[in-house]
Short mmCIF file of C-alpha atoms in Angstrom, two decimals:
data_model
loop_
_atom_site.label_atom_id
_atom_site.label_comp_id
_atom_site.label_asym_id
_atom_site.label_seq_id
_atom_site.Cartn_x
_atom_site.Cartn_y
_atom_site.Cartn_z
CA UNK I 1 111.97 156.84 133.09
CA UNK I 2 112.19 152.93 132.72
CA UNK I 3 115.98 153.10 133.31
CA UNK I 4 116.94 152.31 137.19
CA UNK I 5 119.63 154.99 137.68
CA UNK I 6 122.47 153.13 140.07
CA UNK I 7 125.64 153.64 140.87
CA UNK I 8 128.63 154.42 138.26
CA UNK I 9 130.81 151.45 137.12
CA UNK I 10 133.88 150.46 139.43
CA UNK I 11 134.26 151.32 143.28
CA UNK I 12 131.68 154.34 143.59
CA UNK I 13 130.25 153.09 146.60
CA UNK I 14 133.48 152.83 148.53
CA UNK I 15 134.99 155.63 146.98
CA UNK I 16 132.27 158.14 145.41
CA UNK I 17 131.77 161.63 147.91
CA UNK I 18 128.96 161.99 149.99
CA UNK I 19 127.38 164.64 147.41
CA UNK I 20 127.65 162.43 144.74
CA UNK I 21 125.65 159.92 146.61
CA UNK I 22 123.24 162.12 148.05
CA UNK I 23 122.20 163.29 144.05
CA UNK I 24 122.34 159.73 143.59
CA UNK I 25 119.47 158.75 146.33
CA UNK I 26 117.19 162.09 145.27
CA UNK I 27 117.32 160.36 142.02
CA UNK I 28 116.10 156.82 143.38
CA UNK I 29 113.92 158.68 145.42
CA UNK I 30 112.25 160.42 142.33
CA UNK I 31 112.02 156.90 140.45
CA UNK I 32 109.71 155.84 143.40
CA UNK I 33 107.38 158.69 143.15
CA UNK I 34 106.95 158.01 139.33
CA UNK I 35 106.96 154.32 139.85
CA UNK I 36 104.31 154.87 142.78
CA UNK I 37 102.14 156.98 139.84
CA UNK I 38 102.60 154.18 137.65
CA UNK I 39 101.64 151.26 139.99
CA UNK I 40 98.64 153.62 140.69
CA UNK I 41 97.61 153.63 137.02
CA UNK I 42 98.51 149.58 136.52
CA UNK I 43 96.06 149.04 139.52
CA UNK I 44 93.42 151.26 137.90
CA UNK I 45 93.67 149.57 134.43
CA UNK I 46 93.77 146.11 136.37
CA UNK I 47 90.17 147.15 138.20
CA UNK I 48 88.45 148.53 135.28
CA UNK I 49 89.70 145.63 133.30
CA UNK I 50 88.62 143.35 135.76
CA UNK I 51 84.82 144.34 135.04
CA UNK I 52 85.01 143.38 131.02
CA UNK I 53 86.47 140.14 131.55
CA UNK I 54 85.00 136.92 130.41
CA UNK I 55 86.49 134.30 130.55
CA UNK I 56 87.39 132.52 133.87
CA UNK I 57 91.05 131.91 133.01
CA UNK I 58 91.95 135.32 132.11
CA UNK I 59 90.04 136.33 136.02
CA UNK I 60 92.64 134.60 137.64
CA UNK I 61 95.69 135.59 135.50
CA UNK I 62 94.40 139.29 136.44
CA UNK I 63 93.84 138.25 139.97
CA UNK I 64 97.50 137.04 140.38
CA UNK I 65 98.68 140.35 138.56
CA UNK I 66 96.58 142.59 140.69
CA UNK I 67 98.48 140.96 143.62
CA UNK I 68 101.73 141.26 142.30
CA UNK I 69 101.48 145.14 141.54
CA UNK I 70 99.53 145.40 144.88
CA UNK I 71 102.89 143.98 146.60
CA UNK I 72 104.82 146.35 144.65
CA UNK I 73 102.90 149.25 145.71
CA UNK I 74 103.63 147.88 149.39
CA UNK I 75 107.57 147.54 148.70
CA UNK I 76 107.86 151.14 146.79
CA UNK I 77 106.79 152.66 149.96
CA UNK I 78 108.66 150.70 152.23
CA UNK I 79 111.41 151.70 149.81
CA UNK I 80 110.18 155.64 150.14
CA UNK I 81 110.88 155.39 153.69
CA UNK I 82 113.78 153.76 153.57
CA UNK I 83 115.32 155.99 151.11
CA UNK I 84 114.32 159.23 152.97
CA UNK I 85 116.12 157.85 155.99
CA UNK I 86 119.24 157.02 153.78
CA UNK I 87 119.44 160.69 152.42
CA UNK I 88 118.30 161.81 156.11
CA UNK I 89 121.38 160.00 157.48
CA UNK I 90 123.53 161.42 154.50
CA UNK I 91 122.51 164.64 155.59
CA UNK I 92 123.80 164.38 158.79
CA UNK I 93 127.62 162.72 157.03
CA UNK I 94 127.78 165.90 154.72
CA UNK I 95 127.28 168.15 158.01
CA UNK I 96 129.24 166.15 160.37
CA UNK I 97 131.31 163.31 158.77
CA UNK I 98 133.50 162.61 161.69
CA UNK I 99 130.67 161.34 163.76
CA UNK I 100 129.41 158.85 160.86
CA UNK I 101 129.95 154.92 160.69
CA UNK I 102 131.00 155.72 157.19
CA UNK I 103 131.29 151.27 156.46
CA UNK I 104 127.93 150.75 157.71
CA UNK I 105 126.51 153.57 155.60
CA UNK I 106 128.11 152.55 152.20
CA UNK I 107 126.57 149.19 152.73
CA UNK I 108 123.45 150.26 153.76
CA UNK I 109 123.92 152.33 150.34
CA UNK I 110 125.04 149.19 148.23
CA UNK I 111 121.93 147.30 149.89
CA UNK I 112 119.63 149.69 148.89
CA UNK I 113 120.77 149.82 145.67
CA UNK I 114 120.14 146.30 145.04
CA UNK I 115 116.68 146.31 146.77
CA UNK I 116 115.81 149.11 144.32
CA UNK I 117 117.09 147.08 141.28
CA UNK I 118 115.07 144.43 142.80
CA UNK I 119 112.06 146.33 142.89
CA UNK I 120 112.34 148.42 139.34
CA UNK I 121 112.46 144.38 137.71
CA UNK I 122 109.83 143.29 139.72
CA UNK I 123 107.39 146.53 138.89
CA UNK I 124 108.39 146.38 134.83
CA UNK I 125 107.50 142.14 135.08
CA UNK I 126 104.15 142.80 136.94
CA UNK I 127 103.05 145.84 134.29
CA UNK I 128 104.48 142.97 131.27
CA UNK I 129 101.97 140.46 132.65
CA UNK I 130 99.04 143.04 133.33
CA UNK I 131 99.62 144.21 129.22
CA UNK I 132 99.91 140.57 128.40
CA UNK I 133 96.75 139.88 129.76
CA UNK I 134 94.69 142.86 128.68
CA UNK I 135 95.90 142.90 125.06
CA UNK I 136 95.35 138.46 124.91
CA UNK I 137 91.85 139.15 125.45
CA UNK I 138 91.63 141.94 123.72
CA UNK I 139 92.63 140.13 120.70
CA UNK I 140 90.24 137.52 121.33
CA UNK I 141 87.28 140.00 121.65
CA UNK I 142 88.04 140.86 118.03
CA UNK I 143 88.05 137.26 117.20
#
């Protein structure tokens, strides 16, 4: 589930059918509700963690973490939103595609795409650093 599922290669934005991009978005739209279930795991681990910690270093490294994956959980439901609105607005192309801005939706469609790439990087950084953390002092508590 790690892999961000975008677009095909070459000119699928511009060119690809609105069902094609409408499986495309309930795809994106499923990697938020997993990534959502994973942010709400890294944010349990980081509170539970938080309690066993000694040393005053590794409090702030977690602190700064806990933020980070707090501000993801913030952007993966703005991007919720905004992707049910995208496939609510595809909806209405596939029923009536005369009446569309077809332009503006196909970059709405490439800018969502990158915000999502944006976020998937962000969220698989935030849950390196939170690991990082846990397993340094970890170690050291065998030491």
């Amino acid at each position: 589930m790690d892999n961000f599922r975008s677009r095909p290669k070459g000119d699928f934005i511009e060119k690809g059918n609105w069902q094609e991009l409408y499986v495309l978005t309930e795809h994106w739209k499923s990697d938020l509700l997993f990534y959502k279930d994973d942010l709400k795991f890294l944010r349990h681990l980081e509170d539970k963690y938080f309690l066993w910690i000694k040393a005053e270093a590794d409090l702030e490294n977690i602190r700064r973490v806990g933020e980070s994956i707090l501000k993801d959980t913030r952007d993966c439901d703005q991007l919720l939103e905004r992707v049910d609105t995208h496939l609510s607005h595809l909806s209405n192309i596939i029923g009536n595609p005369e009446s569309q801005d077809e332009k503006a939706f196909r970059e709405e469609h490439a800018e969502l795409e990158e915000d999502m790439a944006e976020f998937v990087k962000n969220v698989r950084e935030n849950r390196r650093r939170l690991f990082k953390v846990v397993e340094y002092d970890v170690e050291m508590d065998k030491l």
